[in-house]
Amino acid sequence: MHLDPLRKNLGNLEEFKRTEKLRDVKDALRRGQKVRFQEPEAVSTDLGLDWKLLYQRKKVITNPEDWWMECARYAVDVTLDPETAHPNLILSEDRKSVRWGDTRQNVPGNPGRFDTELCVLGCEGFTSGIHYWEVELGDVTGCKIGVCRDSVKRKGVSTQSPEEGYFTLRLLNELRYVTLTSCVTPIPLSETLQAVGIRLDNESGKVTFYDADNRSPLFTFMDFFMVEVRPFFYTYSRNPLRIRPVPG
């Protein structure tokens, strides 16, 4: 007898829950009518075109000849800046080669000249884009090549490390090459390098060195070049270090 009121109350509770659910659904529908959904962006359905682009990218990456032609596209005509050259460095008339001399030349001591380190910069400064040039080592016995920020100090001794704004490959002897990272990084080679390609990509902040004759990469520096960057040369060899034309 006492269970009847309880059953009645439970039935009322279930009815109340159903009513509340219906009310919630109606409210949600009313809110949905007021919402404006953004139109989806159109996407390409031309699978042939997408595949063609993918194939072209793959071709550039996997075909060395095509890749090298890309480098040649970005070739720049680098010349040496005599206003930056250390007094013991001798530049050729065409400003394409530099060698060390044991006699200190009588040159103006302008603020842009290196007075202690045996360095010279390229005339060209780069702040954007991709640029490529090649340096012929020949019989050079010791040098550093690469790029540096235009703001590097020109007076006194320098470690010429990335922390100071230098990104270089160093030749220590005929078969020993290192990159001057925070800690020196050796580059194992089976034969002497004859020429080095340098590819500067300002947009992605990369400097990559290549064996310019067999077209293989040697090392890549990663940095963010927010200032002007210039080609960099350091030599203590009597044999000339030469900037050579990039083959087409």
CSV table of C-alpha atoms in Angstrom, one decimal:
chain,number,residue,atom,x,y,z
A,1,MET,CA,0.0,0.0,0.0
A,2,HIS,CA,2.9,2.3,0.9
A,3,LEU,CA,4.6,1.7,-2.5
A,4,ASP,CA,1.9,3.4,-4.6
A,5,PRO,CA,2.8,7.0,-3.6
A,6,LEU,CA,6.4,6.2,-4.2
A,7,ARG,CA,5.7,4.8,-7.7
A,8,LYS,CA,3.7,7.9,-8.4
A,9,ASN,CA,6.5,10.2,-7.3
A,10,LEU,CA,9.0,8.3,-9.5
A,11,GLY,CA,6.7,8.6,-12.5
A,12,ASN,CA,6.4,12.3,-11.9
A,13,LEU,CA,10.2,12.6,-11.7
A,14,GLU,CA,10.7,10.8,-15.0
A,15,GLU,CA,8.1,13.0,-16.7
A,16,PHE,CA,9.8,16.1,-15.4
A,17,LYS,CA,13.2,14.9,-16.7
A,18,ARG,CA,11.7,14.3,-20.2
A,19,THR,CA,10.1,17.7,-20.2
A,20,GLU,CA,13.5,19.4,-19.2
A,21,LYS,CA,15.3,17.5,-22.0
A,22,LEU,CA,12.8,18.6,-24.6
A,23,ARG,CA,13.1,22.2,-23.4
A,24,ASP,CA,16.9,22.0,-23.6
A,25,VAL,CA,16.7,20.7,-27.2
A,26,LYS,CA,14.3,23.5,-28.2
A,27,ASP,CA,16.6,26.1,-26.7
A,28,ALA,CA,19.6,24.6,-28.5
A,29,LEU,CA,17.7,24.7,-31.8
A,30,ARG,CA,16.8,28.3,-31.3
A,31,ARG,CA,20.4,29.2,-30.5
A,32,GLY,CA,21.6,27.3,-33.6
A,33,GLN,CA,19.3,29.4,-35.9
A,34,LYS,CA,21.2,32.6,-34.7
A,35,VAL,CA,24.7,31.2,-35.4
A,36,ARG,CA,26.3,31.9,-38.8
A,37,PHE,CA,28.9,29.3,-39.7
A,38,GLN,CA,31.9,30.3,-41.7
A,39,GLU,CA,32.0,29.0,-45.3
A,40,PRO,CA,34.8,26.4,-45.7
A,41,GLU,CA,37.7,27.3,-47.9
A,42,ALA,CA,37.8,25.9,-51.4
A,43,VAL,CA,40.5,23.3,-51.9
A,44,SER,CA,42.1,22.0,-55.1
A,45,THR,CA,40.6,18.8,-56.4
A,46,ASP,CA,43.0,18.7,-59.4
A,47,LEU,CA,45.0,15.7,-58.3
A,48,GLY,CA,47.0,15.8,-61.5
A,49,LEU,CA,48.3,19.3,-60.7
A,50,ASP,CA,49.1,18.4,-57.1
A,51,TRP,CA,51.0,15.3,-58.2
A,52,LYS,CA,52.9,17.4,-60.8
A,53,LEU,CA,54.0,19.9,-58.1
A,54,LEU,CA,55.0,17.0,-55.8
A,55,TYR,CA,57.0,15.4,-58.6
A,56,GLN,CA,58.8,18.7,-59.4
A,57,ARG,CA,59.8,19.1,-55.7
A,58,LYS,CA,61.1,15.6,-55.6
A,59,LYS,CA,63.0,16.1,-58.8
A,60,VAL,CA,64.7,19.2,-57.5
A,61,ILE,CA,65.7,17.3,-54.3
A,62,THR,CA,66.8,14.0,-55.9
A,63,ASN,CA,68.4,15.1,-59.2
A,64,PRO,CA,71.9,16.6,-58.5
A,65,GLU,CA,72.1,18.2,-61.9
A,66,ASP,CA,68.8,20.1,-61.5
A,67,TRP,CA,69.7,21.1,-58.0
A,68,TRP,CA,73.1,22.4,-59.2
A,69,MET,CA,71.4,24.5,-61.9
A,70,GLU,CA,69.3,26.0,-59.0
A,71,CYS,CA,72.5,27.0,-57.3
A,72,ALA,CA,73.8,28.6,-60.6
A,73,ARG,CA,70.6,30.6,-60.8
A,74,TYR,CA,71.7,32.4,-57.5
A,75,ALA,CA,75.3,33.0,-58.5
A,76,VAL,CA,76.7,36.4,-57.5
A,77,ASP,CA,79.8,38.2,-58.7
A,78,VAL,CA,81.8,38.6,-55.5
A,79,THR,CA,84.8,40.9,-55.5
A,80,LEU,CA,87.2,41.7,-52.6
A,81,ASP,CA,87.0,45.0,-50.7
A,82,PRO,CA,90.5,46.5,-50.4
A,83,GLU,CA,89.2,48.9,-47.7
A,84,THR,CA,88.7,45.9,-45.3
A,85,ALA,CA,91.9,44.0,-46.2
A,86,HIS,CA,94.6,43.4,-43.5
A,87,PRO,CA,97.8,45.3,-44.5
A,88,ASN,CA,99.7,42.0,-45.1
A,89,LEU,CA,97.1,40.7,-47.6
A,90,ILE,CA,97.8,41.3,-51.3
A,91,LEU,CA,94.8,41.5,-53.6
A,92,SER,CA,94.9,40.9,-57.3
A,93,GLU,CA,94.1,43.7,-59.7
A,94,ASP,CA,90.7,42.2,-60.5
A,95,ARG,CA,90.0,41.8,-56.8
A,96,LYS,CA,89.2,38.1,-57.3
A,97,SER,CA,92.2,36.6,-55.4
A,98,VAL,CA,94.1,37.2,-52.2
A,99,ARG,CA,97.3,35.9,-50.7
A,100,TRP,CA,99.5,36.6,-47.7
A,101,GLY,CA,102.7,38.6,-48.0
A,102,ASP,CA,105.4,39.0,-45.3
A,103,THR,CA,105.6,42.8,-45.8
A,104,ARG,CA,103.1,45.0,-44.1
A,105,GLN,CA,101.8,47.4,-46.8
A,106,ASN,CA,101.4,51.1,-46.1
A,107,VAL,CA,97.6,51.4,-46.3
A,108,PRO,CA,95.1,53.8,-44.6
A,109,GLY,CA,94.1,52.7,-41.2
A,110,ASN,CA,90.4,53.2,-41.8
A,111,PRO,CA,87.8,51.9,-39.3
A,112,GLY,CA,86.6,49.1,-41.6
A,113,ARG,CA,90.1,47.5,-42.0
A,114,PHE,CA,91.2,44.4,-40.1
A,115,ASP,CA,94.3,45.4,-38.3
A,116,THR,CA,95.2,42.1,-36.5
A,117,GLU,CA,93.4,39.2,-38.2
A,118,LEU,CA,94.4,38.3,-41.7
A,119,CYS,CA,90.9,39.0,-43.2
A,120,VAL,CA,89.3,40.6,-46.1
A,121,LEU,CA,85.6,40.9,-46.9
A,122,GLY,CA,83.6,40.9,-50.1
A,123,CYS,CA,82.4,44.2,-51.4
A,124,GLU,CA,78.8,42.8,-51.6
A,125,GLY,CA,76.6,42.8,-48.6
A,126,PHE,CA,73.4,40.7,-48.5
A,127,THR,CA,70.3,41.3,-46.3
A,128,SER,CA,67.8,39.1,-48.2
A,129,GLY,CA,67.5,36.4,-50.9
A,130,ILE,CA,69.7,33.5,-51.9
A,131,HIS,CA,73.3,33.9,-53.1
A,132,TYR,CA,75.9,31.5,-54.2
A,133,TRP,CA,79.6,31.8,-55.1
A,134,GLU,CA,82.6,29.5,-55.3
A,135,VAL,CA,86.2,29.8,-54.0
A,136,GLU,CA,89.1,28.0,-55.6
A,137,LEU,CA,91.6,26.7,-53.0
A,138,GLY,CA,94.4,25.6,-55.3
A,139,ASP,CA,97.6,25.2,-53.3
A,140,VAL,CA,96.5,27.2,-50.3
A,141,THR,CA,97.8,25.7,-47.1
A,142,GLY,CA,95.7,27.5,-44.6
A,143,CYS,CA,92.5,29.6,-44.8
A,144,LYS,CA,89.0,30.3,-43.6
A,145,ILE,CA,86.1,31.1,-46.0
A,146,GLY,CA,82.4,31.7,-45.4
A,147,VAL,CA,80.4,34.7,-44.4
A,148,CYS,CA,80.3,37.2,-41.5
A,149,ARG,CA,78.0,39.9,-40.3
A,150,ASP,CA,79.0,43.3,-41.5
A,151,SER,CA,79.0,44.4,-37.9
A,152,VAL,CA,81.9,42.2,-36.8
A,153,LYS,CA,84.8,44.0,-35.0
A,154,ARG,CA,87.7,44.8,-37.3
A,155,LYS,CA,90.3,45.7,-34.7
A,156,GLY,CA,92.2,43.3,-32.4
A,157,VAL,CA,92.0,39.6,-31.9
A,158,SER,CA,88.9,37.6,-32.7
A,159,THR,CA,87.8,34.0,-32.2
A,160,GLN,CA,85.9,34.2,-35.5
A,161,SER,CA,83.1,32.0,-34.1
A,162,PRO,CA,79.3,32.1,-34.8
A,163,GLU,CA,78.9,33.9,-31.4
A,164,GLU,CA,81.0,36.8,-32.9
A,165,GLY,CA,79.1,36.7,-36.2
A,166,TYR,CA,81.4,34.4,-38.3
A,167,PHE,CA,80.2,31.3,-40.1
A,168,THR,CA,83.2,29.7,-41.7
A,169,LEU,CA,84.9,26.6,-43.1
A,170,ARG,CA,88.6,26.3,-42.1
A,171,LEU,CA,91.4,24.5,-44.0
A,172,LEU,CA,94.1,23.4,-41.6
A,173,ASN,CA,96.2,21.4,-44.0
A,174,GLU,CA,95.7,19.5,-47.2
A,175,LEU,CA,93.2,17.0,-45.9
A,176,ARG,CA,91.9,18.5,-42.7
A,177,TYR,CA,88.9,20.8,-42.7
A,178,VAL,CA,86.8,22.0,-39.8
A,179,THR,CA,83.9,24.4,-39.2
A,180,LEU,CA,84.3,26.9,-36.5
A,181,THR,CA,81.2,26.2,-34.6
A,182,SER,CA,81.0,26.8,-30.8
A,183,CYS,CA,83.1,23.7,-30.6
A,184,VAL,CA,85.2,22.9,-33.6
A,185,THR,CA,83.5,20.4,-35.9
A,186,PRO,CA,85.8,18.2,-38.1
A,187,ILE,CA,84.7,17.4,-41.7
A,188,PRO,CA,86.1,14.0,-42.8
A,189,LEU,CA,87.2,13.9,-46.4
A,190,SER,CA,88.9,11.3,-48.5
A,191,GLU,CA,90.6,13.7,-50.9
A,192,THR,CA,91.7,17.3,-51.0
A,193,LEU,CA,89.1,20.0,-51.7
A,194,GLN,CA,89.9,21.9,-54.9
A,195,ALA,CA,87.0,24.4,-54.7
A,196,VAL,CA,84.2,25.2,-52.2
A,197,GLY,CA,80.7,26.5,-53.0
A,198,ILE,CA,79.0,28.8,-50.5
A,199,ARG,CA,75.3,29.2,-50.5
A,200,LEU,CA,73.8,31.9,-48.4
A,201,ASP,CA,70.0,31.8,-47.8
A,202,ASN,CA,69.0,34.9,-45.9
A,203,GLU,CA,65.4,33.9,-45.7
A,204,SER,CA,65.9,30.6,-43.9
A,205,GLY,CA,69.0,31.7,-42.1
A,206,LYS,CA,71.3,29.0,-43.6
A,207,VAL,CA,74.9,29.0,-44.9
A,208,THR,CA,75.8,25.8,-46.6
A,209,PHE,CA,79.3,24.7,-47.8
A,210,TYR,CA,79.7,22.3,-50.8
A,211,ASP,CA,82.5,20.5,-52.5
A,212,ALA,CA,82.0,22.5,-55.7
A,213,ASP,CA,83.6,19.9,-58.0
A,214,ASN,CA,81.7,16.8,-57.0
A,215,ARG,CA,78.6,18.8,-55.9
A,216,SER,CA,78.2,17.3,-52.4
A,217,PRO,CA,77.3,19.2,-49.2
A,218,LEU,CA,79.9,19.6,-46.5
A,219,PHE,CA,78.2,21.5,-43.7
A,220,THR,CA,75.3,23.8,-42.9
A,221,PHE,CA,75.2,26.6,-40.3
A,222,MET,CA,71.7,27.6,-39.0
A,223,ASP,CA,71.3,31.2,-37.8
A,224,PHE,CA,69.0,34.2,-38.2
A,225,PHE,CA,70.6,36.9,-40.2
A,226,MET,CA,68.8,40.1,-39.1
A,227,VAL,CA,71.6,42.3,-40.4
A,228,GLU,CA,73.8,42.6,-43.4
A,229,VAL,CA,76.0,39.6,-44.2
A,230,ARG,CA,79.2,39.7,-46.3
A,231,PRO,CA,81.5,37.1,-47.9
A,232,PHE,CA,84.5,36.4,-45.7
A,233,PHE,CA,88.1,35.4,-46.4
A,234,TYR,CA,91.0,34.7,-44.2
A,235,THR,CA,94.4,33.4,-45.4
A,236,TYR,CA,97.9,32.9,-44.2
A,237,SER,CA,99.2,31.3,-47.4
A,238,ARG,CA,101.5,32.7,-50.0
A,239,ASN,CA,99.4,30.9,-52.6
A,240,PRO,CA,96.3,32.8,-53.8
A,241,LEU,CA,92.8,32.1,-52.7
A,242,ARG,CA,90.6,32.8,-55.7
A,243,ILE,CA,87.0,33.6,-56.3
A,244,ARG,CA,86.1,31.6,-59.5
A,245,PRO,CA,83.2,32.0,-61.9
A,246,VAL,CA,80.2,29.7,-61.2
A,247,PRO,CA,79.8,27.2,-64.0
A,248,GLY,CA,76.5,27.7,-65.8
